[in-house]
């Protein structure tokens, strides 16, 4: 919602169009028609690469272009797993989702915040559990690793995971199999 002199601020900042909230939604078709009928100058292009829109990332700075190129290289590689590092709020999940969208579009993308759960809950969430494996396990649960299937699983804040659970996860990465908590059957891990 843009009110008063704020609209001039957007125009001064380089915006070509703006809407003053829901009352201006009828102008969307007019704006789209103007965009489609206007030759786009190089300075107006906000996509750094032809695939940028398909990975939900835009930008034309050197850093954005470098990031998009790296995502393209990683997505085309056979690297599995992929480690993405960076400070909080730098877009690690956005980058992971971009690699996923290029590698296996249409497949599930499962994001897990490892710091937000206790060790026992996290293990059960990741690997699932069989009925009766612990006091409150009243039914069998499919884990997120299994739900990711042929897609991707993004483990955020993995360093916050207890070391014994990190070791179990390393084994899954190496062997590409895991067992549910309390289970004996080996389950293939493709994600």
mmCIF file of C-alpha atoms in Angstrom:
data_model
loop_
_atom_site.group_PDB
_atom_site.id
_atom_site.type_symbol
_atom_site.label_atom_id
_atom_site.label_comp_id
_atom_site.label_asym_id
_atom_site.label_seq_id
_atom_site.Cartn_x
_atom_site.Cartn_y
_atom_site.Cartn_z
ATOM 1 C CA UNK A 1 0.000 0.000 0.000
ATOM 2 C CA UNK A 2 1.482 3.328 -1.082
ATOM 3 C CA UNK A 3 0.140 6.549 0.319
ATOM 4 C CA UNK A 4 0.891 10.238 -0.132
ATOM 5 C CA UNK A 5 4.423 11.207 -1.097
ATOM 6 C CA UNK A 6 5.702 7.622 -0.693
ATOM 7 C CA UNK A 7 4.771 6.935 -4.327
ATOM 8 C CA UNK A 8 7.187 9.641 -5.476
ATOM 9 C CA UNK A 9 9.896 7.956 -3.376
ATOM 10 C CA UNK A 10 9.380 4.718 -5.338
ATOM 11 C CA UNK A 11 9.533 6.591 -8.636
ATOM 12 C CA UNK A 12 12.670 8.416 -7.508
ATOM 13 C CA UNK A 13 14.209 5.054 -6.582
ATOM 14 C CA UNK A 14 13.693 3.803 -10.132
ATOM 15 C CA UNK A 15 10.282 2.120 -10.040
ATOM 16 C CA UNK A 16 8.370 2.406 -13.296
ATOM 17 C CA UNK A 17 4.972 1.547 -11.853
ATOM 18 C CA UNK A 18 3.303 1.240 -8.480
ATOM 19 C CA UNK A 19 -0.099 0.391 -7.048
ATOM 20 C CA UNK A 20 -1.838 2.233 -4.227
ATOM 21 C CA UNK A 21 -3.154 -0.938 -2.614
ATOM 22 C CA UNK A 22 -6.152 -3.096 -3.585
ATOM 23 C CA UNK A 23 -8.062 -0.165 -5.063
ATOM 24 C CA UNK A 24 -5.508 -0.041 -7.919
ATOM 25 C CA UNK A 25 -5.471 -3.751 -8.796
ATOM 26 C CA UNK A 26 -7.489 -2.945 -11.932
ATOM 27 C CA UNK A 27 -4.346 -1.218 -13.227
ATOM 28 C CA UNK A 28 -2.385 -4.501 -13.330
ATOM 29 C CA UNK A 29 -3.495 -5.330 -16.886
ATOM 30 C CA UNK A 30 -2.573 -1.824 -18.021
ATOM 31 C CA UNK A 31 0.886 -2.168 -16.463
ATOM 32 C CA UNK A 32 1.451 -5.619 -17.990
ATOM 33 C CA UNK A 33 0.402 -4.324 -21.410
ATOM 34 C CA UNK A 34 2.824 -1.409 -21.090
ATOM 35 C CA UNK A 35 5.635 -3.763 -20.111
ATOM 36 C CA UNK A 36 4.877 -6.151 -22.989
ATOM 37 C CA UNK A 37 4.681 -3.309 -25.483
ATOM 38 C CA UNK A 38 7.832 -1.553 -24.323
ATOM 39 C CA UNK A 39 11.327 -2.434 -25.480
ATOM 40 C CA UNK A 40 13.267 -3.351 -22.369
ATOM 41 C CA UNK A 41 16.527 -1.472 -21.987
ATOM 42 C CA UNK A 42 19.546 -3.291 -20.579
ATOM 43 C CA UNK A 43 19.464 -1.072 -17.493
ATOM 44 C CA UNK A 44 15.902 -2.205 -16.781
ATOM 45 C CA UNK A 45 16.686 -5.924 -16.904
ATOM 46 C CA UNK A 46 16.639 -7.312 -13.394
ATOM 47 C CA UNK A 47 17.323 -10.946 -14.230
ATOM 48 C CA UNK A 48 21.029 -11.717 -14.246
ATOM 49 C CA UNK A 49 20.615 -14.963 -16.165
ATOM 50 C CA UNK A 50 18.002 -16.633 -18.348
ATOM 51 C CA UNK A 51 17.077 -19.096 -15.611
ATOM 52 C CA UNK A 52 16.907 -16.584 -12.735
ATOM 53 C CA UNK A 53 13.114 -16.343 -12.741
ATOM 54 C CA UNK A 54 12.725 -20.134 -12.556
ATOM 55 C CA UNK A 55 14.777 -20.244 -9.355
ATOM 56 C CA UNK A 56 12.981 -17.319 -7.687
ATOM 57 C CA UNK A 57 16.073 -15.131 -7.526
ATOM 58 C CA UNK A 58 16.644 -11.808 -9.200
ATOM 59 C CA UNK A 59 19.426 -9.290 -9.280
ATOM 60 C CA UNK A 60 22.145 -7.920 -11.482
ATOM 61 C CA UNK A 61 24.957 -7.144 -9.068
ATOM 62 C CA UNK A 62 28.248 -9.022 -9.388
ATOM 63 C CA UNK A 63 27.390 -11.006 -6.247
ATOM 64 C CA UNK A 64 23.956 -11.993 -7.604
ATOM 65 C CA UNK A 65 25.410 -13.024 -10.950
ATOM 66 C CA UNK A 66 28.136 -15.063 -9.219
ATOM 67 C CA UNK A 67 25.589 -16.734 -6.945
ATOM 68 C CA UNK A 68 23.311 -17.622 -9.859
ATOM 69 C CA UNK A 69 26.253 -19.063 -11.810
ATOM 70 C CA UNK A 70 27.307 -21.172 -8.822
ATOM 71 C CA UNK A 71 23.752 -22.439 -8.367
ATOM 72 C CA UNK A 72 23.656 -23.425 -12.035
ATOM 73 C CA UNK A 73 27.008 -25.271 -11.756
ATOM 74 C CA UNK A 74 25.998 -27.095 -8.565
ATOM 75 C CA UNK A 75 22.581 -28.034 -9.961
ATOM 76 C CA UNK A 76 24.186 -29.512 -13.086
ATOM 77 C CA UNK A 77 26.739 -31.484 -11.049
ATOM 78 C CA UNK A 78 26.372 -34.886 -9.413
ATOM 79 C CA UNK A 79 27.227 -33.411 -5.991
ATOM 80 C CA UNK A 80 25.003 -34.914 -3.339
ATOM 81 C CA UNK A 81 24.827 -33.710 -0.623
ATOM 82 C CA UNK A 82 25.457 -30.007 -1.149
ATOM 83 C CA UNK A 83 26.745 -27.829 1.698
ATOM 84 C CA UNK A 84 25.596 -24.206 1.645
ATOM 85 C CA UNK A 85 27.191 -21.939 4.229
ATOM 86 C CA UNK A 86 26.485 -18.358 5.177
ATOM 87 C CA UNK A 87 25.318 -16.067 7.922
ATOM 88 C CA UNK A 88 21.726 -16.091 9.140
ATOM 89 C CA UNK A 89 19.450 -14.329 6.681
ATOM 90 C CA UNK A 90 21.752 -14.575 3.654
ATOM 91 C CA UNK A 91 19.420 -16.820 1.666
ATOM 92 C CA UNK A 92 20.786 -20.329 2.164
ATOM 93 C CA UNK A 93 17.309 -21.826 1.858
ATOM 94 C CA UNK A 94 16.610 -19.721 -1.252
ATOM 95 C CA UNK A 95 19.827 -21.068 -2.808
ATOM 96 C CA UNK A 96 18.952 -24.644 -1.791
ATOM 97 C CA UNK A 97 15.478 -24.303 -3.276
ATOM 98 C CA UNK A 98 17.022 -22.887 -6.475
ATOM 99 C CA UNK A 99 19.347 -25.904 -6.823
ATOM 100 C CA UNK A 100 16.360 -28.166 -6.153
ATOM 101 C CA UNK A 101 14.181 -26.397 -8.753
ATOM 102 C CA UNK A 102 16.866 -26.864 -11.401
ATOM 103 C CA UNK A 103 17.736 -30.452 -10.454
ATOM 104 C CA UNK A 104 14.404 -32.012 -9.744
ATOM 105 C CA UNK A 105 11.477 -29.740 -10.573
ATOM 106 C CA UNK A 106 8.129 -31.081 -9.473
ATOM 107 C CA UNK A 107 9.658 -33.218 -6.713
ATOM 108 C CA UNK A 108 9.212 -32.447 -2.998
ATOM 109 C CA UNK A 109 11.412 -29.879 -1.252
ATOM 110 C CA UNK A 110 11.450 -30.447 2.511
ATOM 111 C CA UNK A 111 12.997 -27.788 4.769
ATOM 112 C CA UNK A 112 13.875 -28.620 8.380
ATOM 113 C CA UNK A 113 15.099 -26.180 11.037
ATOM 114 C CA UNK A 114 17.330 -28.445 13.116
ATOM 115 C CA UNK A 115 17.741 -25.843 15.871
ATOM 116 C CA UNK A 116 14.011 -25.631 16.513
ATOM 117 C CA UNK A 117 13.581 -29.208 17.799
ATOM 118 C CA UNK A 118 14.911 -31.371 20.590
ATOM 119 C CA UNK A 119 17.246 -34.207 19.626
ATOM 120 C CA UNK A 120 14.608 -36.924 20.127
ATOM 121 C CA UNK A 121 11.941 -35.048 18.209
ATOM 122 C CA UNK A 122 14.361 -34.207 15.408
ATOM 123 C CA UNK A 123 15.424 -37.844 15.024
ATOM 124 C CA UNK A 124 11.795 -38.949 14.869
ATOM 125 C CA UNK A 125 10.929 -36.158 12.408
ATOM 126 C CA UNK A 126 13.881 -36.933 10.121
ATOM 127 C CA UNK A 127 13.760 -40.731 10.130
ATOM 128 C CA UNK A 128 10.232 -41.497 11.333
ATOM 129 C CA UNK A 129 9.439 -44.123 13.940
ATOM 130 C CA UNK A 130 7.621 -47.400 14.334
ATOM 131 C CA UNK A 131 4.633 -47.823 16.605
ATOM 132 C CA UNK A 132 5.661 -48.474 20.198
ATOM 133 C CA UNK A 133 9.300 -47.433 19.743
ATOM 134 C CA UNK A 134 8.886 -44.963 22.622
ATOM 135 C CA UNK A 135 6.151 -44.030 25.103
ATOM 136 C CA UNK A 136 4.151 -41.639 22.923
ATOM 137 C CA UNK A 137 4.665 -43.535 19.632
ATOM 138 C CA UNK A 138 1.055 -44.664 19.268
ATOM 139 C CA UNK A 139 1.320 -45.095 15.494
ATOM 140 C CA UNK A 140 3.980 -45.437 12.822
ATOM 141 C CA UNK A 141 5.343 -42.162 11.465
ATOM 142 C CA UNK A 142 6.940 -41.534 8.077
ATOM 143 C CA UNK A 143 10.029 -39.359 8.430
ATOM 144 C CA UNK A 144 10.929 -36.279 6.408
ATOM 145 C CA UNK A 145 13.847 -38.111 4.748
ATOM 146 C CA UNK A 146 11.373 -40.608 3.344
ATOM 147 C CA UNK A 147 8.854 -37.889 2.428
ATOM 148 C CA UNK A 148 11.519 -36.045 0.415
ATOM 149 C CA UNK A 149 11.626 -39.145 -1.836
ATOM 150 C CA UNK A 150 13.263 -38.170 -5.151
ATOM 151 C CA UNK A 151 13.317 -34.505 -4.143
ATOM 152 C CA UNK A 152 15.509 -32.584 -1.713
ATOM 153 C CA UNK A 153 15.761 -32.119 2.015
ATOM 154 C CA UNK A 154 17.228 -28.878 3.365
ATOM 155 C CA UNK A 155 18.667 -29.147 6.875
ATOM 156 C CA UNK A 156 19.033 -25.645 8.287
ATOM 157 C CA UNK A 157 21.183 -25.004 11.373
ATOM 158 C CA UNK A 158 22.665 -28.504 11.155
ATOM 159 C CA UNK A 159 25.511 -27.435 13.454
ATOM 160 C CA UNK A 160 22.945 -27.095 16.271
ATOM 161 C CA UNK A 161 22.149 -30.800 16.035
ATOM 162 C CA UNK A 162 23.596 -33.023 18.799
ATOM 163 C CA UNK A 163 26.795 -34.797 17.696
ATOM 164 C CA UNK A 164 25.306 -38.302 17.960
ATOM 165 C CA UNK A 165 22.497 -37.292 15.597
ATOM 166 C CA UNK A 166 25.022 -35.667 13.239
ATOM 167 C CA UNK A 167 26.851 -39.019 13.196
ATOM 168 C CA UNK A 168 23.610 -40.838 12.284
ATOM 169 C CA UNK A 169 22.991 -38.318 9.535
ATOM 170 C CA UNK A 170 26.530 -38.792 8.209
ATOM 171 C CA UNK A 171 25.856 -42.514 7.967
ATOM 172 C CA UNK A 172 22.678 -41.811 5.985
ATOM 173 C CA UNK A 173 24.658 -39.576 3.619
ATOM 174 C CA UNK A 174 27.346 -42.253 3.147
ATOM 175 C CA UNK A 175 25.176 -45.353 2.954
ATOM 176 C CA UNK A 176 22.039 -43.787 1.419
ATOM 177 C CA UNK A 177 19.898 -45.858 3.788
ATOM 178 C CA UNK A 178 18.384 -45.339 7.234
ATOM 179 C CA UNK A 179 16.112 -46.998 9.748
ATOM 180 C CA UNK A 180 13.111 -45.533 11.483
ATOM 181 C CA UNK A 181 13.471 -45.041 15.230
ATOM 182 C CA UNK A 182 12.807 -48.488 16.712
ATOM 183 C CA UNK A 183 12.740 -50.081 13.267
ATOM 184 C CA UNK A 184 14.831 -52.810 11.665
ATOM 185 C CA UNK A 185 14.038 -52.299 7.966
ATOM 186 C CA UNK A 186 16.573 -50.333 5.890
ATOM 187 C CA UNK A 187 14.907 -47.569 3.882
ATOM 188 C CA UNK A 188 16.530 -46.111 0.750
ATOM 189 C CA UNK A 189 17.324 -42.411 0.973
ATOM 190 C CA UNK A 190 17.339 -40.691 -2.417
ATOM 191 C CA UNK A 191 17.181 -37.066 -1.264
#
